[in-house]
Coordinates of C-alpha atoms and ligand atoms in Angstrom, one line a residue:
M19 CA 23.6 -8.1 -37.5
H20 CA 25.0 -8.5 -34.0
P21 CA 22.6 -11.0 -32.2
S22 CA 22.0 -8.8 -29.1
L23 CA 21.2 -5.9 -31.4
A24 CA 18.8 -8.0 -33.4
Q25 CA 17.1 -9.2 -30.2
R26 CA 16.8 -5.7 -28.8
Q27 CA 15.1 -4.4 -31.9
T28 CA 12.7 -7.4 -31.8
H29 CA 11.6 -6.1 -28.4
S30 CA 11.4 -2.4 -29.3
L31 CA 8.3 -0.7 -28.1
L32 CA 8.2 1.2 -31.3
N33 CA 7.2 -2.0 -33.2
D34 CA 3.8 -1.8 -31.4
T35 CA 2.5 1.4 -33.1
A36 CA -1.0 1.2 -31.6
T37 CA 0.3 1.1 -28.1
C38 CA 2.8 3.9 -28.7
R39 CA 0.1 6.1 -30.1
R40 CA -2.1 5.5 -27.1
L41 CA 0.8 6.3 -24.7
E42 CA 1.7 9.4 -26.7
M43 CA -1.9 10.7 -26.6
N44 CA -2.3 9.9 -22.9
L45 CA 0.9 11.9 -22.1
R46 CA 0.0 14.8 -24.4
R47 CA -3.5 15.1 -23.0
N48 CA -2.5 14.7 -19.4
V49 CA 0.1 17.5 -19.7
E50 CA -2.4 19.7 -21.5
Q51 CA -5.1 19.2 -19.0
D52 CA -2.9 18.8 -15.9
H53 CA -4.9 20.0 -12.8
T54 CA -1.9 20.5 -10.5
V55 CA -2.2 24.3 -10.5
M56 CA -6.0 24.1 -9.7
I57 CA -5.4 21.5 -6.9
D58 CA -2.6 23.6 -5.4
T59 CA -4.8 26.7 -5.5
C60 CA -7.6 24.8 -3.8
A61 CA -5.2 23.6 -1.1
N62 CA -3.9 27.1 -0.6
T63 CA -7.3 28.8 -0.4
F64 CA -9.0 26.1 1.7
R65 CA -10.5 27.4 5.0
Y66 CA -12.7 25.0 6.9
E67 CA -14.8 27.9 8.1
D68 CA -15.9 28.6 4.6
C69 CA -17.5 25.3 3.9
R70 CA -18.1 23.6 7.3
D71 CA -21.9 23.8 7.1
E72 CA -22.4 21.8 3.9
Y73 CA -22.0 18.4 2.3
W74 CA -18.8 17.8 0.3
N75 CA -19.9 14.5 -1.2
P76 CA -23.2 12.8 -2.3
E77 CA -25.0 11.8 0.9
Q78 CA -24.3 8.1 0.8
Y79 CA -20.6 8.9 0.8
S80 CA -20.7 9.7 4.5
L81 CA -18.8 8.1 7.3
L82 CA -20.9 5.1 8.7
W83 CA -23.7 5.9 6.3
G84 CA -26.7 3.6 6.8
T85 CA -25.7 2.5 10.3
E86 CA -27.3 3.2 13.6
L87 CA -25.1 6.3 14.1
W88 CA -26.2 7.7 10.7
E89 CA -29.9 7.0 11.5
Q90 CA -29.7 8.8 14.8
A91 CA -27.5 11.7 13.7
S92 CA -28.9 15.3 13.6
A93 CA -28.6 17.2 10.3
A94 CA -25.5 19.0 11.6
Q95 CA -23.9 15.7 12.7
R96 CA -24.7 14.2 9.3
I97 CA -22.8 17.1 7.7
V98 CA -19.7 16.2 9.9
L99 CA -20.0 12.6 8.9
N100 CA -20.1 13.5 5.3
Q101 CA -17.0 15.7 5.6
L102 CA -15.2 13.0 7.7
Y103 CA -15.8 10.5 4.8
W104 CA -13.8 12.9 2.6
V105 CA -11.0 13.1 5.2
A106 CA -10.9 9.4 5.9
Y107 CA -11.2 8.4 2.2
Y108 CA -8.4 10.6 1.0
A109 CA -6.2 9.7 4.0
Q110 CA -6.2 6.2 2.5
I111 CA -5.5 7.7 -1.0
V112 CA -2.5 9.5 0.4
S113 CA -1.1 6.2 1.6
A114 CA -1.7 4.6 -1.8
E115 CA -0.1 7.5 -3.6
I116 CA 3.0 7.6 -1.4
A117 CA 3.5 4.0 -2.6
T118 CA 2.8 5.1 -6.2
I119 CA 5.4 7.8 -6.2
F120 CA 8.1 5.3 -5.1
L121 CA 7.0 2.4 -7.3
N122 CA 6.5 4.5 -10.4
Q123 CA 10.2 5.3 -10.2
V124 CA 11.2 1.6 -9.6
A125 CA 9.1 0.4 -12.5
A126 CA 10.4 3.1 -14.8
A127 CA 14.0 2.1 -13.9
G128 CA 13.2 -1.6 -14.9
M129 CA 11.5 -0.6 -18.2
Y130 CA 14.0 2.0 -19.2
S131 CA 16.6 -0.7 -19.7
F132 CA 14.6 -1.8 -22.8
E133 CA 14.8 -0.2 -26.2
D134 CA 12.4 2.8 -26.7
F135 CA 10.7 2.8 -23.3
R136 CA 11.2 6.5 -22.8
L137 CA 7.5 7.1 -23.5
V138 CA 6.3 4.9 -20.7
C139 CA 8.8 6.5 -18.3
D140 CA 7.7 10.0 -19.3
N141 CA 4.1 9.2 -18.5
L142 CA 5.1 7.9 -15.1
D143 CA 7.2 11.0 -14.4
V144 CA 4.3 13.4 -15.0
E145 CA 2.0 11.2 -12.8
T146 CA 4.5 11.2 -10.0
K147 CA 4.7 15.0 -9.9
Q148 CA 0.9 15.1 -9.9
E149 CA 0.6 12.7 -7.0
R150 CA 2.8 15.0 -4.9
A151 CA 0.2 17.9 -5.4
H152 CA -2.7 15.5 -4.7
I153 CA -1.1 14.3 -1.4
A154 CA -0.4 17.9 -0.3
A155 CA -4.1 18.9 -0.9
F156 CA -5.6 15.9 0.8
K157 CA -3.3 16.4 3.8
K158 CA -4.0 20.2 4.1
V159 CA -7.8 19.6 4.2
G160 CA -7.8 16.5 6.3
E161 CA -5.5 17.9 8.9
E162 CA -7.3 21.2 9.2
V163 CA -10.7 19.5 9.7
E164 CA -9.4 17.1 12.3
H165 CA -7.5 19.8 14.2
T166 CA -10.6 22.1 14.2
L167 CA -13.0 19.3 15.3
F168 CA -10.9 17.2 17.6
G169 CA -7.7 19.0 18.3
K170 CA -5.9 15.8 17.2
R171 CA -5.7 13.2 14.4
L172 CA -8.4 10.6 13.8
F173 CA -7.7 9.3 10.3
T174 CA -4.8 11.4 9.0
Y175 CA -1.1 10.7 9.9
P176 CA 2.2 12.5 9.6
M177 CA 4.1 12.0 6.3
R178 CA 5.6 8.5 6.1
S179 CA 7.2 6.0 3.8
L180 CA 5.6 3.2 1.8
H181 CA 7.0 0.7 4.2
E182 CA 4.1 1.3 6.5
H183 CA 1.0 -0.8 5.7
T184 CA -0.6 0.6 2.6
M185 CA -4.1 0.1 4.1
V186 CA -4.3 2.7 6.8
F187 CA -6.6 0.5 9.0
A188 CA -5.6 -3.1 8.3
D189 CA -5.9 -6.5 9.8
T190 CA -2.3 -6.8 10.7
N191 CA 0.3 -7.4 13.4
R192 CA 4.1 -7.1 13.8
A193 CA 4.9 -10.4 12.0
R194 CA 2.6 -9.7 9.1
M195 CA 4.0 -6.2 8.7
L196 CA 7.5 -7.5 8.6
W197 CA 6.6 -10.2 6.0
R198 CA 4.9 -7.5 3.9
K199 CA 8.0 -5.3 4.1
L200 CA 10.2 -8.2 2.9
Q201 CA 7.9 -9.0 0.0
L202 CA 7.8 -5.3 -1.0
Q203 CA 11.5 -5.0 -0.9
S204 CA 12.0 -8.1 -2.9
F205 CA 9.6 -6.9 -5.5
M206 CA 11.3 -3.5 -5.7
L207 CA 14.7 -5.1 -6.1
L208 CA 13.4 -7.4 -8.8
S209 CA 11.4 -5.0 -10.8
S210 CA 14.0 -2.2 -10.8
S211 CA 16.0 -4.4 -13.1
N212 CA 13.3 -6.4 -14.9
A213 CA 11.1 -4.7 -17.6
F214 CA 8.3 -7.3 -17.4
L215 CA 7.9 -7.0 -13.7
G216 CA 8.1 -3.2 -14.0
S217 CA 5.2 -3.3 -16.5
Q218 CA 3.3 -5.7 -14.2
Y219 CA 3.6 -3.2 -11.3
L220 CA 1.3 -1.1 -13.5
L221 CA -1.1 -4.1 -13.9
I222 CA -1.4 -4.4 -10.1
R223 CA -1.6 -0.6 -9.7
G224 CA -4.5 -0.6 -12.2
L225 CA -6.2 -3.3 -10.2
R226 CA -5.7 -1.6 -6.9
T227 CA -7.1 1.7 -8.2
L228 CA -10.1 0.3 -10.1
N229 CA -12.5 0.5 -7.2
G230 CA -11.1 4.0 -6.5
K231 CA -12.0 5.0 -10.0
L232 CA -15.6 4.0 -9.4
V233 CA -15.9 5.8 -6.1
Q234 CA -13.9 8.9 -7.1
H235 CA -16.2 9.3 -10.2
Q236 CA -19.1 9.6 -7.8
L237 CA -17.2 12.1 -5.5
G238 CA -16.2 14.2 -8.5
Q239 CA -19.8 14.3 -9.9
F240 CA -20.9 16.3 -6.7
Y241 CA -18.8 19.2 -7.9
R242 CA -19.4 18.7 -11.6
D243 CA -23.2 18.8 -11.1
H244 CA -23.1 21.6 -8.4
P245 CA -25.5 24.3 -9.4
D246 CA -23.0 27.0 -8.5
Q247 CA -19.4 25.7 -9.0
A248 CA -17.9 29.1 -7.9
R249 CA -19.5 28.6 -4.5
A250 CA -19.0 24.8 -4.2
P251 CA -17.0 23.5 -1.3
V252 CA -13.3 23.5 -2.1
P253 CA -12.8 19.8 -1.1
S254 CA -15.5 18.8 -3.7
A255 CA -13.5 20.7 -6.3
I256 CA -10.4 18.8 -5.3
S257 CA -12.3 15.5 -5.7
W258 CA -13.2 16.5 -9.3
Y259 CA -9.8 17.7 -10.4
H260 CA -8.2 14.7 -8.8
F261 CA -10.6 12.3 -10.6
L262 CA -9.7 14.0 -13.9
D263 CA -5.9 13.6 -13.3
E264 CA -6.4 10.0 -12.1
S265 CA -8.3 9.0 -15.3
F266 CA -5.0 9.4 -17.2
H267 CA -3.1 7.4 -14.6
F268 CA -5.7 4.7 -14.9
H269 CA -5.3 4.6 -18.6
T270 CA -1.5 4.3 -18.2
S271 CA -2.0 1.4 -15.9
R272 CA -4.1 -0.4 -18.4
V273 CA -1.9 0.2 -21.4
V274 CA 1.4 -0.5 -19.6
G275 CA 0.0 -3.5 -17.6
L276 CA -1.8 -5.2 -20.5
D277 CA -0.4 -4.0 -23.8
V278 CA 3.3 -3.2 -23.2
P279 CA 4.2 -6.8 -22.3
R280 CA 3.6 -7.7 -26.0
S281 CA 6.8 -5.8 -26.7
L282 CA 8.8 -7.7 -24.1
P283 CA 10.1 -11.3 -24.0
A284 CA 7.5 -13.8 -22.7
P285 CA 7.6 -14.0 -18.9
T286 CA 9.5 -16.8 -17.2
A287 CA 7.8 -19.1 -14.7
F288 CA 9.4 -17.1 -11.9
E289 CA 8.2 -13.8 -13.3
R290 CA 4.6 -15.3 -13.6
W291 CA 4.8 -16.5 -10.0
V292 CA 5.9 -13.0 -8.8
V293 CA 2.9 -11.3 -10.6
N294 CA 0.5 -13.9 -9.1
R295 CA 1.9 -13.1 -5.6
G296 CA 1.3 -9.4 -6.3
V297 CA -2.4 -9.9 -7.4
A298 CA -2.9 -12.3 -4.4
G299 CA -1.6 -9.4 -2.1
C300 CA -4.2 -7.1 -3.7
Q301 CA -6.9 -9.6 -3.0
R302 CA -5.9 -9.9 0.7
D303 CA -5.7 -6.1 1.0
H304 CA -9.2 -5.7 -0.5
F305 CA -10.6 -8.6 1.5
N306 CA -12.5 -6.7 4.1
I307 CA -15.9 -4.9 4.0
S308 CA -16.0 -1.6 5.7
V309 CA -19.1 0.2 7.0
V310 CA -16.9 3.1 8.2
V311 CA -15.8 4.2 4.7
N312 CA -17.9 2.4 2.1
G313 CA -15.5 2.3 -0.9
I314 CA -12.3 1.4 1.0
F315 CA -11.6 -2.1 2.3
W316 CA -10.5 -1.2 5.7
Y317 CA -10.6 -3.7 8.6
D318 CA -13.3 -2.2 10.7
P319 CA -12.0 -3.4 14.1
A320 CA -8.8 -1.4 13.4
T321 CA -11.0 1.7 13.3
F322 CA -12.8 1.2 16.7
S323 CA -10.5 3.5 18.6
A324 CA -10.9 6.3 16.1
I325 CA -14.7 5.9 16.0
Y326 CA -14.9 5.7 19.8
T327 CA -12.9 9.0 20.0
L328 CA -15.3 10.5 17.5
L329 CA -18.4 9.5 19.5
R330 CA -16.8 10.9 22.7
S331 CA -15.9 14.2 21.0
S332 CA -18.0 17.3 21.2
V333 CA -19.5 16.4 17.8
F334 CA -21.6 13.5 19.3
G335 CA -21.0 14.2 23.1
M336 CA -21.5 10.6 24.2
D337 CA -20.3 9.1 27.5
H338 CA -18.4 5.9 27.7
V339 CA -21.4 3.6 28.0
Q340 CA -23.3 5.3 25.1
A341 CA -20.2 5.2 22.9
M342 CA -19.7 1.4 23.5
Q343 CA -23.4 0.7 22.8
M344 CA -23.2 2.7 19.6
L345 CA -20.1 0.8 18.5
A346 CA -22.0 -2.5 19.0
A347 CA -25.0 -1.1 17.1
C348 CA -22.9 0.1 14.2
F349 CA -20.5 -2.9 13.9
A350 CA -22.2 -6.0 15.2
K351 CA -25.6 -5.7 13.5
E352 CA -26.9 -5.9 10.0
S353 CA -27.7 -2.4 8.6
D354 CA -28.3 -0.7 5.2
G355 CA -24.8 0.5 5.5
L356 CA -23.4 -3.0 5.8
F357 CA -25.4 -4.3 2.9
S358 CA -24.4 -1.3 0.8
A359 CA -20.7 -1.9 1.7
E360 CA -21.0 -5.6 0.8
R361 CA -22.4 -4.6 -2.6
T362 CA -19.5 -2.3 -3.2
H363 CA -17.1 -5.1 -2.3
R364 CA -18.9 -7.5 -4.7
T365 CA -18.9 -4.9 -7.5
A366 CA -15.2 -4.4 -7.0
A367 CA -14.4 -8.1 -7.2
D368 CA -16.5 -8.4 -10.4
S369 CA -14.7 -5.5 -12.0
Y370 CA -11.3 -6.8 -11.0
C371 CA -12.2 -10.2 -12.7
A372 CA -13.3 -8.4 -15.8
S373 CA -10.1 -6.3 -15.9
L374 CA -7.9 -9.3 -15.5
E375 CA -9.7 -11.3 -18.2
P376 CA -7.1 -10.8 -20.9
V377 CA -4.2 -11.8 -18.7
A378 CA -3.1 -15.4 -19.6
Y379 CA -0.6 -16.0 -16.8
L380 CA -2.7 -15.6 -13.7
D381 CA -3.9 -18.6 -11.7
A382 CA -7.6 -19.4 -11.1
C383 CA -7.6 -18.0 -7.6
N384 CA -6.5 -14.6 -8.9
K385 CA -8.6 -14.6 -12.1
E386 CA -11.7 -15.4 -10.1
M387 CA -10.8 -13.3 -7.1
R388 CA -11.5 -16.3 -4.9
T389 CA -9.8 -14.9 -1.7
M390 CA -11.7 -11.6 -2.0
R391 CA -15.0 -13.3 -2.6
S392 CA -14.6 -15.6 0.4
N393 CA -15.7 -12.8 2.7
S394 CA -19.3 -12.3 3.5
V395 CA -21.7 -10.3 5.7
E396 CA -21.8 -13.2 8.2
R397 CA -18.0 -13.5 8.5
H398 CA -17.7 -9.7 8.8
L399 CA -20.2 -9.6 11.7
W400 CA -18.5 -12.6 13.4
H401 CA -15.1 -10.9 13.3
N402 CA -16.5 -7.5 14.4
R403 CA -18.4 -9.1 17.4
R404 CA -15.3 -10.9 18.5
A405 CA -13.1 -7.8 18.2
L406 CA -15.7 -5.7 20.1
A407 CA -15.7 -8.1 23.0
R408 CA -11.9 -7.6 23.3
F409 CA -11.9 -3.9 22.5
K410 CA -10.4 -1.6 25.2
A411 CA -11.4 2.0 24.8
P412 CA -8.5 4.4 24.4
S413 CA -7.8 7.0 27.1
L414 CA -9.0 10.3 25.8
Q415 CA -6.3 12.4 27.5
Ligands
LIG28 FE1 -3.7 11.0 -7.1
LIG29 FE1 -2.6 8.4 -9.6

């Protein structure tokens, strides 16, 4: 047999029948249960007026839950904080899914160059289409809420490319953004022609979405357990349908990231280095603890302007001095909200370690999530206090 033909057949995905069966079942069930039509219907029928007087998530999934602001808020203000958690949380998911749409295609291009990888690519194609519906629904709800409450954006943003920072509120500056862009472009260039790196994009995607799976499960339960689903708030239904679609995406990430590499040539030292860089980037992006949105690892000082604007809005009606005092009370002091956010962060690091356990080619810093675990309540408060001292309130014109 021609040597190149023999080698290609050695690395055919079809040789791994268990993995093929799992991918086939994942694709078939995702197509059968696809929630795109339901999510589109929710987006098209959403009217804030219809559900503005009720919670959309379990209570602890509220903006700044467990901080001074939450403790002092009236019942009506707590409802707004609960709804703004939804808006802010899914604004972050929009950013992550914009990146997913692009990188799914890049990874598929890399893997399709190997024998019999159509099944992997077909899974990714269906997911990409679903992400576009998810993004449209999150944007529709988030933008309508912010427009009604504030007449402007707080957490949402106009459609953008993945070259912006994936974390909507990140600890970054111009130089770091440029460096990130260069790394991302290098990874895209490499993985679009490299099947192993294409598969490892899915490993990193799985890691990045693991904490989201835990949070989105809780958000979805609110609708699933609602005593009268026909009257449940539309955003809660979106959370549930989205969680159901995402459980298939998550399964794809696991199978392609962990099992598919067995059908590929062993990674070179360079390829292993690139994957380690990718996991290290995830650790850095998930380094921060956020009391604003417990469940996302935003850099809280980057949210000060948005929170100040919220405090000065008609929802809370504070003057400048009251708003600045409230920022200090929420961000520079220990609170139930901070301890809860720190627990979320720790649980995430533990689950990342468990999910990477079978991966042989990661270094100890990545396997043990050392960067992510080096954050603490004390460090978080120290950074917040320093940032508050420098914070200049935005003009509200
Ligand atoms: Fe999604
Ligand atoms: Fe997804």
